[in-house]
mmCIF file of C-alpha atoms and ligand atoms in Angstrom:
data_model
loop_
_atom_site.group_PDB
_atom_site.id
_atom_site.type_symbol
_atom_site.label_atom_id
_atom_site.label_comp_id
_atom_site.label_asym_id
_atom_site.label_seq_id
_atom_site.Cartn_x
_atom_site.Cartn_y
_atom_site.Cartn_z
ATOM 1 C CA MET A 140 326.984 152.349 -97.216
ATOM 2 C CA THR A 141 329.432 150.062 -99.261
ATOM 3 C CA SER A 142 330.998 149.052 -95.949
ATOM 4 C CA CYS A 143 328.028 148.479 -93.984
ATOM 5 C CA ILE A 144 327.119 145.666 -96.647
ATOM 6 C CA TYR A 145 330.330 144.538 -96.546
ATOM 7 C CA PHE A 146 329.703 144.109 -92.874
ATOM 8 C CA LEU A 147 326.632 142.283 -93.113
ATOM 9 C CA VAL A 148 328.170 139.708 -95.365
ATOM 10 C CA ILE A 149 330.416 138.964 -92.540
ATOM 11 C CA PHE A 150 328.251 138.693 -90.142
ATOM 12 C CA LEU A 151 325.968 136.365 -92.163
ATOM 13 C CA SER A 152 328.767 134.022 -93.039
ATOM 14 C CA VAL A 153 329.896 133.779 -89.439
ATOM 15 C CA CYS A 154 326.313 133.273 -88.317
ATOM 16 C CA LEU A 155 326.514 130.418 -90.881
ATOM 17 C CA THR A 156 329.463 128.447 -89.870
ATOM 18 C CA VAL A 157 328.774 128.952 -86.443
ATOM 19 C CA PHE A 158 325.076 127.152 -86.679
ATOM 20 C CA GLY A 159 326.642 124.799 -89.315
ATOM 21 C CA GLN A 160 329.293 123.822 -86.794
ATOM 22 C CA LYS A 161 326.553 123.308 -84.223
ATOM 23 C CA PHE A 162 323.914 121.418 -85.879
ATOM 24 C CA GLY A 163 326.356 119.721 -88.218
ATOM 25 C CA LEU A 164 326.595 120.157 -91.795
ATOM 26 C CA GLU A 165 324.090 117.877 -92.808
ATOM 27 C CA GLN A 166 321.185 119.733 -92.476
ATOM 28 C CA PHE A 167 322.896 122.847 -95.239
ATOM 29 C CA ASN A 168 324.480 120.012 -96.868
ATOM 30 C CA LEU A 169 327.395 121.979 -97.682
ATOM 31 C CA VAL A 170 330.796 121.086 -97.059
ATOM 32 C CA SER A 171 332.182 118.255 -94.763
ATOM 33 C CA TYR A 172 334.501 118.677 -92.191
ATOM 34 C CA THR A 173 336.447 116.401 -93.684
ATOM 35 C CA GLN A 174 339.639 118.911 -95.607
ATOM 36 C CA CYS A 175 341.145 117.844 -98.966
ATOM 37 C CA ARG A 176 343.629 119.042 -101.369
ATOM 38 C CA PHE A 177 342.787 116.673 -104.145
ATOM 39 C CA ASP A 178 339.053 115.009 -105.474
ATOM 40 C CA SER A 179 340.566 111.682 -105.017
ATOM 41 C CA ASP A 180 340.827 112.420 -101.070
ATOM 42 C CA CYS A 181 337.182 113.060 -100.627
ATOM 43 C CA VAL A 182 336.059 109.924 -103.399
ATOM 44 C CA LYS A 183 338.520 107.738 -101.050
ATOM 45 C CA ILE A 184 335.731 108.340 -97.963
ATOM 46 C CA SER A 185 332.651 108.138 -100.112
ATOM 47 C CA LYS A 186 331.585 108.326 -103.510
ATOM 48 C CA ASN A 187 329.818 111.081 -105.279
ATOM 49 C CA SER A 188 332.386 113.380 -103.339
ATOM 50 C CA PHE A 189 335.050 116.633 -104.337
ATOM 51 C CA CYS A 190 337.542 118.768 -103.237
ATOM 52 C CA PHE A 191 335.855 121.708 -102.730
ATOM 53 C CA ASP A 192 337.257 125.373 -102.285
ATOM 54 C CA ASN A 193 340.863 124.216 -103.012
ATOM 55 C CA ASP A 194 343.909 125.314 -104.983
ATOM 56 C CA ALA A 195 347.177 125.417 -105.564
ATOM 57 C CA ASP A 196 347.928 126.268 -102.007
ATOM 58 C CA LYS A 197 344.523 126.244 -100.451
ATOM 59 C CA ILE A 198 343.220 123.642 -98.715
ATOM 60 C CA GLY A 199 339.765 122.976 -99.643
ATOM 61 C CA ASN A 200 336.660 120.743 -97.730
ATOM 62 C CA CYS A 201 334.793 117.744 -99.457
ATOM 63 C CA LYS A 202 331.701 118.321 -100.704
ATOM 64 C CA CYS A 203 329.126 115.980 -102.270
ATOM 65 C CA ARG A 204 328.454 116.328 -105.517
ATOM 66 C CA ASP A 205 324.799 117.581 -107.008
ATOM 67 C CA GLY A 206 321.913 115.725 -106.427
ATOM 68 C CA PHE A 207 323.884 113.894 -103.359
ATOM 69 C CA ASP A 208 323.294 114.813 -100.043
ATOM 70 C CA MET A 209 325.710 115.024 -97.317
ATOM 71 C CA VAL A 210 325.477 112.978 -93.975
ATOM 72 C CA SER A 211 328.312 113.757 -91.393
ATOM 73 C CA ARG A 212 329.530 111.004 -89.511
ATOM 74 C CA ASN A 213 332.107 112.278 -87.692
ATOM 75 C CA ARG A 214 334.958 114.783 -88.196
ATOM 76 C CA THR A 215 336.506 112.943 -90.950
ATOM 77 C CA PHE A 216 333.912 110.611 -92.167
ATOM 78 C CA PHE A 217 331.008 111.532 -94.631
ATOM 79 C CA ALA A 218 328.524 109.811 -96.796
ATOM 80 C CA CYS A 219 326.880 111.448 -100.138
ATOM 81 C CA LEU A 220 323.875 109.280 -100.438
ATOM 82 C CA GLY A 221 321.990 109.377 -103.674
ATOM 83 C CA PRO A 222 319.156 108.116 -106.010
ATOM 84 C CA ALA A 223 319.406 104.567 -105.172
ATOM 85 C CA GLY A 224 317.571 101.781 -107.364
ATOM 86 C CA TYR A 225 315.782 98.171 -106.352
ATOM 87 C CA ASN A 226 318.414 95.993 -104.081
ATOM 88 C CA GLU A 227 320.822 99.539 -104.037
ATOM 89 C CA ALA A 228 322.798 100.549 -101.143
ATOM 90 C CA CYS A 229 320.556 102.752 -98.885
ATOM 91 C CA GLU A 230 320.631 104.606 -95.738
ATOM 92 C CA LYS A 231 317.266 106.518 -95.699
ATOM 93 C CA ASN A 232 313.986 105.417 -97.825
ATOM 94 C CA MET A 233 314.133 108.996 -99.653
ATOM 95 C CA GLN A 234 317.043 107.176 -101.535
ATOM 96 C CA CYS A 235 314.824 104.346 -102.676
ATOM 97 C CA GLN A 236 311.830 106.236 -103.423
ATOM 98 C CA LEU A 237 313.375 108.984 -105.834
ATOM 99 C CA ILE A 238 313.849 106.159 -107.881
ATOM 100 C CA LEU A 239 311.411 103.407 -107.290
ATOM 101 C CA THR A 240 308.558 105.745 -106.084
ATOM 102 C CA GLU A 241 306.883 106.128 -102.495
ATOM 103 C CA ASN A 242 306.217 102.106 -102.522
ATOM 104 C CA ALA A 243 309.742 101.244 -101.441
ATOM 105 C CA GLU A 244 311.993 101.580 -98.510
ATOM 106 C CA CYS A 245 315.288 101.132 -97.319
ATOM 107 C CA TYR A 246 315.393 97.815 -95.431
ATOM 108 C CA ASN A 247 318.687 96.493 -94.129
ATOM 109 C CA LEU A 248 321.015 98.899 -96.063
ATOM 110 C CA ALA A 249 319.104 98.357 -99.177
ATOM 111 C CA CYS A 250 316.484 99.389 -101.369
ATOM 112 C CA ARG A 251 313.207 97.334 -101.764
ATOM 113 C CA CYS A 252 309.541 97.530 -102.107
ATOM 114 C CA LYS A 253 307.285 97.926 -99.117
ATOM 115 C CA ASP A 254 305.063 95.058 -97.791
ATOM 116 C CA GLY A 255 302.206 94.955 -100.203
ATOM 117 C CA ALA A 256 303.664 95.848 -103.078
ATOM 118 C CA HIS A 257 306.036 94.809 -105.981
ATOM 119 C CA LEU A 258 308.688 95.581 -108.885
ATOM 120 C CA PHE A 259 307.538 95.742 -111.706
ATOM 121 C CA THR A 260 309.282 95.657 -114.989
ATOM 122 C CA ASP A 261 310.112 99.707 -115.151
ATOM 123 C CA GLY A 262 311.781 98.914 -112.596
ATOM 124 C CA ARG A 263 309.655 100.675 -109.663
ATOM 125 C CA CYS A 264 307.142 99.681 -106.660
ATOM 126 C CA TYR A 265 304.014 98.984 -107.089
ATOM 127 C CA VAL A 266 301.319 98.384 -104.952
ATOM 128 C CA SER A 267 299.851 94.971 -105.337
ATOM 129 C CA VAL A 268 296.051 94.251 -106.173
ATOM 130 C CA LEU A 269 294.453 90.642 -106.703
ATOM 131 C CA LEU A 270 292.950 89.989 -110.132
ATOM 132 C CA GLY A 271 289.378 91.435 -110.235
ATOM 133 C CA ASP A 272 290.317 93.834 -108.011
ATOM 134 C CA PHE A 273 290.603 97.986 -108.740
ATOM 135 C CA CYS A 274 294.456 99.268 -110.392
ATOM 136 C CA GLN A 275 295.540 102.010 -111.621
ATOM 137 C CA SER A 276 298.387 100.408 -114.203
ATOM 138 C CA ASP A 277 299.730 96.848 -115.843
ATOM 139 C CA GLY A 278 302.114 97.375 -112.816
ATOM 140 C CA ASN A 279 299.425 96.880 -109.759
ATOM 141 C CA CYS A 280 298.744 93.015 -111.198
ATOM 142 C CA TRP A 281 301.228 91.346 -109.707
ATOM 143 C CA MET A 282 300.516 87.469 -110.646
ATOM 144 C CA THR A 283 302.809 84.481 -108.583
ATOM 145 C CA GLY A 284 306.142 83.456 -110.867
ATOM 146 C CA ASP A 285 306.598 87.599 -110.706
ATOM 147 C CA ASN A 286 304.038 87.742 -113.710
ATOM 148 C CA PHE A 287 301.835 90.684 -114.484
ATOM 149 C CA GLY A 288 298.247 90.864 -115.592
ATOM 150 C CA THR A 289 296.664 94.108 -117.523
ATOM 151 C CA CYS A 290 294.617 96.551 -115.808
ATOM 152 C CA LYS A 291 291.522 96.612 -118.106
ATOM 153 C CA PHE A 292 288.349 98.677 -117.399
ATOM 154 C CA GLY A 293 290.031 99.764 -113.760
ATOM 155 C CA ARG A 294 290.372 96.313 -112.495
ATOM 156 C CA CYS A 295 293.080 93.839 -112.474
ATOM 157 C CA SER A 296 292.656 91.095 -115.449
ATOM 158 C CA CYS A 297 294.459 88.322 -117.221
ATOM 159 C CA LYS A 298 296.711 89.044 -120.316
ATOM 160 C CA PHE A 299 295.036 86.308 -122.637
ATOM 161 C CA ASP A 300 291.312 86.394 -123.527
ATOM 162 C CA ARG A 301 290.082 83.403 -122.807
ATOM 163 C CA GLU A 302 292.135 83.291 -119.467
ATOM 164 C CA VAL A 303 290.030 83.645 -116.573
ATOM 165 C CA ALA A 304 291.293 84.447 -112.652
ATOM 166 C CA ASN A 305 292.237 81.269 -110.416
ATOM 167 C CA GLU A 306 290.871 80.515 -107.105
ATOM 168 C CA ASP A 307 294.105 82.307 -105.681
ATOM 169 C CA LYS A 308 293.734 85.357 -108.008
ATOM 170 C CA VAL A 309 297.317 86.094 -108.257
ATOM 171 C CA SER A 310 297.453 83.530 -111.142
ATOM 172 C CA CYS A 311 295.120 82.401 -114.305
ATOM 173 C CA VAL A 312 294.030 79.802 -115.819
ATOM 174 C CA ILE A 313 292.490 78.753 -119.596
ATOM 175 C CA GLY A 314 288.214 79.531 -118.835
ATOM 176 C CA ARG A 315 286.388 76.736 -119.292
ATOM 177 C CA ASP A 316 282.576 77.243 -121.279
ATOM 178 C CA LEU A 317 278.949 75.841 -119.971
ATOM 179 C CA GLY A 318 279.204 72.254 -120.290
ATOM 180 C CA GLU A 319 283.269 71.547 -121.086
ATOM 181 C CA LEU A 320 284.982 70.130 -118.203
ATOM 182 C CA CYS A 321 286.479 71.907 -114.847
ATOM 183 C CA SER A 322 288.260 71.465 -112.049
ATOM 184 C CA ASN A 323 286.847 74.389 -110.202
ATOM 185 C CA ASP A 324 284.446 77.272 -110.078
ATOM 186 C CA ALA A 325 287.363 79.937 -111.160
ATOM 187 C CA GLU A 326 287.329 78.064 -114.545
ATOM 188 C CA CYS A 327 284.203 78.499 -115.523
ATOM 189 C CA THR A 328 283.554 82.190 -115.149
ATOM 190 C CA LEU A 329 284.215 82.601 -118.471
ATOM 191 C CA THR A 330 279.722 82.774 -117.655
ATOM 192 C CA PRO A 331 278.490 84.689 -115.091
ATOM 193 C CA ASN A 332 276.346 82.422 -112.339
ATOM 194 C CA THR A 333 278.007 78.983 -112.897
ATOM 195 C CA GLN A 334 279.758 76.312 -110.556
ATOM 196 C CA CYS A 335 282.101 73.554 -111.489
ATOM 197 C CA ARG A 336 280.035 70.247 -111.195
ATOM 198 C CA VAL A 337 282.395 68.326 -113.014
ATOM 199 C CA SER A 338 281.607 70.263 -116.033
ATOM 200 C CA CYS A 339 280.679 74.101 -115.780
ATOM 201 C CA ARG A 340 276.923 74.515 -115.370
ATOM 202 C CA CYS A 341 274.856 76.968 -114.112
ATOM 203 C CA ALA A 342 274.970 78.198 -110.359
ATOM 204 C CA ALA A 343 271.914 77.028 -108.638
ATOM 205 C CA GLY A 344 268.960 79.569 -108.485
ATOM 206 C CA PHE A 345 270.199 80.099 -112.475
ATOM 207 C CA VAL A 346 268.622 77.981 -115.356
ATOM 208 C CA LEU A 347 270.630 77.222 -119.004
ATOM 209 C CA SER A 348 269.590 79.584 -122.045
ATOM 210 C CA ARG A 349 267.859 78.019 -124.638
ATOM 211 C CA ASN A 350 271.113 78.837 -126.776
ATOM 212 C CA GLN A 351 273.173 77.183 -124.134
ATOM 213 C CA THR A 352 275.651 80.136 -123.521
ATOM 214 C CA THR A 353 274.047 81.843 -120.976
ATOM 215 C CA CYS A 354 272.628 81.105 -117.372
ATOM 216 C CA LEU A 355 269.437 83.027 -116.409
ATOM 217 C CA SER A 356 267.861 83.300 -112.997
ATOM 218 C CA ALA A 357 265.195 81.337 -112.182
ATOM 219 C CA ALA A 358 261.696 82.903 -110.819
ATOM 220 C CA THR A 359 260.580 82.235 -107.160
ATOM 221 C CA ASN A 360 257.177 84.073 -107.858
ATOM 222 C CA PHE A 361 254.446 84.400 -110.331
ATOM 223 C CA PHE A 362 254.967 87.717 -112.157
ATOM 224 C CA ASP A 363 259.147 87.681 -111.726
ATOM 225 C CA SER A 364 260.584 89.091 -114.947
ATOM 226 C CA CYS A 365 262.289 86.313 -117.809
ATOM 227 C CA GLU A 366 263.180 86.228 -121.121
ATOM 228 C CA GLU A 367 262.502 82.392 -121.517
ATOM 229 C CA THR A 368 259.785 79.606 -120.092
ATOM 230 C CA ASP A 369 262.442 77.310 -118.759
ATOM 231 C CA GLN A 370 263.096 80.305 -116.170
ATOM 232 C CA CYS A 371 259.573 80.070 -114.629
ATOM 233 C CA SER A 372 259.157 76.467 -115.029
ATOM 234 C CA ALA A 373 261.948 75.650 -112.721
ATOM 235 C CA PHE A 374 260.323 76.708 -109.563
ATOM 236 C CA LEU A 375 256.633 77.132 -110.877
ATOM 237 C CA THR A 376 255.436 73.860 -111.740
ATOM 238 C CA GLY A 377 253.753 75.051 -115.678
ATOM 239 C CA SER A 378 254.674 78.464 -115.441
ATOM 240 C CA ILE A 379 255.242 79.883 -118.658
ATOM 241 C CA CYS A 380 256.862 83.610 -119.762
ATOM 242 C CA THR A 381 254.578 85.761 -121.321
ATOM 243 C CA SER A 382 255.326 89.207 -122.105
ATOM 244 C CA ASN A 383 258.645 89.191 -119.659
ATOM 245 C CA LYS A 384 256.803 87.958 -117.008
ATOM 246 C CA CYS A 385 256.796 84.251 -115.475
ATOM 247 C CA THR A 386 252.211 84.158 -115.799
ATOM 248 C CA CYS A 387 250.159 80.431 -116.413
ATOM 249 C CA PRO A 388 248.738 79.686 -119.825
ATOM 250 C CA GLU A 389 245.290 80.335 -120.604
ATOM 251 C CA GLY A 390 242.757 78.915 -118.127
ATOM 252 C CA PHE A 391 245.268 77.963 -115.442
ATOM 253 C CA HIS A 392 245.816 80.116 -112.290
ATOM 254 C CA GLY A 393 248.974 80.423 -109.933
ATOM 255 C CA TYR A 394 248.680 78.642 -106.570
ATOM 256 C CA SER A 395 251.423 78.661 -104.104
ATOM 257 C CA ASN A 396 254.125 77.470 -106.387
ATOM 258 C CA ARG A 397 252.451 75.983 -109.567
ATOM 259 C CA CYS A 398 249.731 76.812 -112.024
ATOM 260 C CA ILE A 399 246.075 74.843 -111.638
ATOM 261 C CA LYS A 400 243.390 74.825 -113.798
ATOM 262 C CA SER A 401 241.286 77.659 -112.836
ATOM 263 C CA ALA A 402 237.447 76.800 -112.096
ATOM 264 C CA ALA A 403 234.777 79.134 -111.721
ATOM 265 C CA ILE A 404 232.211 78.913 -108.869
ATOM 266 C CA GLY A 405 229.563 76.839 -110.052
ATOM 267 C CA SER A 406 232.060 75.085 -112.321
ATOM 268 C CA SER A 407 233.642 71.397 -111.912
ATOM 269 C CA CYS A 408 236.611 71.087 -110.039
ATOM 270 C CA SER A 409 238.381 68.468 -108.523
ATOM 271 C CA SER A 410 240.157 70.362 -105.513
ATOM 272 C CA THR A 411 239.645 73.890 -104.040
ATOM 273 C CA GLU A 412 242.853 75.066 -105.120
ATOM 274 C CA GLU A 413 241.217 75.088 -108.762
ATOM 275 C CA CYS A 414 238.293 77.625 -107.025
ATOM 276 C CA ILE A 415 240.445 79.983 -105.582
ATOM 277 C CA PRO A 416 243.807 81.974 -106.344
ATOM 278 C CA GLU A 417 245.455 81.512 -102.255
ATOM 279 C CA ALA A 418 245.100 78.952 -99.778
ATOM 280 C CA LYS A 419 243.623 81.832 -97.476
ATOM 281 C CA TYR A 420 240.215 81.748 -99.566
ATOM 282 C CA SER A 421 239.840 77.883 -98.807
ATOM 283 C CA ASP A 422 237.104 79.540 -95.808
ATOM 284 C CA THR A 423 235.046 81.108 -98.404
ATOM 285 C CA VAL A 424 235.556 78.941 -101.294
ATOM 286 C CA GLN A 425 235.552 74.743 -101.379
ATOM 287 C CA CYS A 426 234.993 72.068 -103.796
ATOM 288 C CA THR A 427 232.004 70.259 -102.556
ATOM 289 C CA GLY A 428 230.822 67.303 -104.769
ATOM 290 C CA GLY A 429 232.961 68.393 -107.782
ATOM 291 C CA THR A 430 231.536 72.046 -107.858
ATOM 292 C CA CYS A 431 233.373 75.087 -106.927
ATOM 293 C CA LYS A 432 230.692 76.261 -104.299
ATOM 294 C CA CYS A 433 231.209 79.425 -101.787
ATOM 295 C CA VAL A 434 231.532 78.072 -98.036
ATOM 296 C CA GLN A 435 227.451 79.304 -96.335
ATOM 297 C CA GLY A 436 227.704 83.012 -94.792
ATOM 298 C CA MET A 437 230.342 83.954 -96.682
ATOM 299 C CA ILE A 438 230.528 86.902 -98.960
ATOM 300 C CA SER A 439 233.581 87.635 -101.527
ATOM 301 C CA GLU A 440 232.920 89.874 -104.660
ATOM 302 C CA MET A 441 236.297 89.221 -105.665
ATOM 303 C CA LEU A 442 235.429 85.079 -105.556
ATOM 304 C CA GLY A 443 231.512 85.686 -106.909
ATOM 305 C CA CYS A 444 229.840 85.178 -103.395
ATOM 306 C CA ASN A 445 227.568 87.611 -103.406
ATOM 307 C CA ARG A 446 224.123 87.992 -101.890
ATOM 308 C CA GLY A 447 222.723 85.717 -104.778
ATOM 309 C CA HIS A 448 224.984 82.568 -103.300
ATOM 310 C CA ASN A 449 223.938 83.168 -100.112
ATOM 311 C CA PHE A 450 221.575 80.477 -98.623
ATOM 312 C CA ALA A 451 219.786 82.982 -96.143
ATOM 313 C CA ILE A 452 219.248 86.008 -99.169
ATOM 314 C CA SER A 453 218.297 83.079 -101.228
ATOM 315 C CA LEU A 454 215.883 81.802 -98.972
ATOM 316 C CA VAL A 455 214.202 85.345 -98.876
ATOM 317 C CA GLY A 456 214.310 85.334 -102.632
ATOM 318 C CA LEU A 457 212.236 82.109 -103.134
ATOM 319 C CA ILE A 458 209.752 83.376 -100.847
ATOM 320 C CA ILE A 459 209.222 86.548 -102.601
ATOM 321 C CA SER A 460 209.311 85.032 -106.268
ATOM 322 C CA ILE A 461 206.597 82.698 -104.910
ATOM 323 C CA VAL A 462 204.346 85.320 -103.531
ATOM 324 C CA PHE A 463 205.336 87.058 -107.385
ATOM 325 C CA CYS A 464 203.787 84.264 -108.826
ATOM 326 C CA ARG A 465 200.787 83.921 -106.750
ATOM 327 C CA ILE A 466 199.714 87.783 -107.684
ATOM 328 C CA LEU A 467 200.811 86.776 -111.571
HETATM 329 C C1 LIG B 622 334.018 108.003 -87.711
HETATM 330 O O1 LIG B 622 333.095 107.281 -88.610
HETATM 331 C C2 LIG B 622 333.780 105.806 -89.035
HETATM 332 C C3 LIG B 622 332.578 105.111 -90.185
HETATM 333 O O2 LIG B 622 331.496 105.733 -89.393
HETATM 334 C C4 LIG B 622 334.296 104.574 -88.274
HETATM 335 O O3 LIG B 622 334.791 103.702 -88.734
HETATM 336 C C5 LIG B 622 335.420 105.756 -87.391
HETATM 337 O O4 LIG B 622 336.115 104.819 -86.007
HETATM 338 C C6 LIG B 622 335.063 107.230 -86.597
HETATM 339 N N1 LIG B 622 336.097 107.667 -86.206
HETATM 340 C C7 LIG B 622 335.641 108.424 -84.924
HETATM 341 C C8 LIG B 622 337.403 109.074 -84.571
HETATM 342 O O5 LIG B 622 334.838 108.264 -84.282
HETATM 343 C C1 LIG B 623 271.768 83.874 -125.404
HETATM 344 O O1 LIG B 623 270.473 84.047 -124.684
HETATM 345 C C2 LIG B 623 270.812 84.557 -124.131
HETATM 346 C C3 LIG B 623 269.288 84.623 -123.485
HETATM 347 O O2 LIG B 623 268.474 84.868 -123.759
HETATM 348 C C4 LIG B 623 270.802 86.107 -125.043
HETATM 349 O O3 LIG B 623 271.349 87.188 -123.804
HETATM 350 C C5 LIG B 623 272.372 85.512 -125.667
HETATM 351 O O4 LIG B 623 272.725 86.986 -126.452
HETATM 352 C C6 LIG B 623 272.119 84.805 -126.115
HETATM 353 N N1 LIG B 623 273.560 84.444 -127.258
HETATM 354 C C7 LIG B 623 273.667 83.925 -128.317
HETATM 355 C C8 LIG B 623 275.194 83.784 -128.963
HETATM 356 O O5 LIG B 623 272.595 83.508 -129.395
#
């Protein structure tokens, strides 16, 4: 039984040796082909190696220290490759990535950060993210001059409170408030919906709030929501903000993009718009002779043009009244 195990061990070590020779020692990271008597014999060929399995009268083989990978070049030369930092010598991407993360590579025998990544102050490579885009850490927020922004609420931002991202998105500028002089739109982004026109102002389609600190969207239709009347009157002449909706004052109605005095059927008017809510009703009601009148033959209950106002029916009514008067 004991001899059986003994033979098995012999057999396995022979196999290992044969395969080791055949595929190169690199695969097993065991020992190099290089024979040695002292550690110095190995170190002069590659740093981080030592003479393994030698003693006073026995020749050993060079081996790499723990954490270093053996690469055999030929019968005598080998190298022990270990972790490499930024700009340090390397042969394989793996060496760089051990220290600099997977965003590093070995390029022209030196470690560097891959394209689209940058070295951060912690000595590692991070994917570069523009200001305003999604980030995971400050290391992503690379800016010109090897400055870094901060990753705030999951997005790259400028470090200081009054700073805003410049147009290039890799540098920060001091932000300007509404009304302050500016040189580009980016400087005005302290306030949303602004643009730079000599000074920071509300962008087209927005109006300055009463307290002059925000830009509110301007309504384009009656009944759009609002907080302040200026939002309504910007595009809808005469419109006011009532209960957070753009409407017209009492006694007026919205017609196209303005508020018009309302006139009922039979009331005095100076234009047809006063009599109708929309242009399409100008066939039904018109301002004639200074009065809102139903057009002959048109019926619209909504506008108050019912039978009573229909000429033919009125005539019948008149005849019936006359007949009644006679009877009485
Ligand atoms: C072995 O490799 C080294 C370094 O790569 C080289 O300088 C040397 O000439 C090679 N020797 C042989 C015998 O190929
Ligand atoms: C200014 O007005 C806007 C809109 O009404 C409001 O949202 C904002 O909180 C106000 N700001 C100040 C400082 O009062």
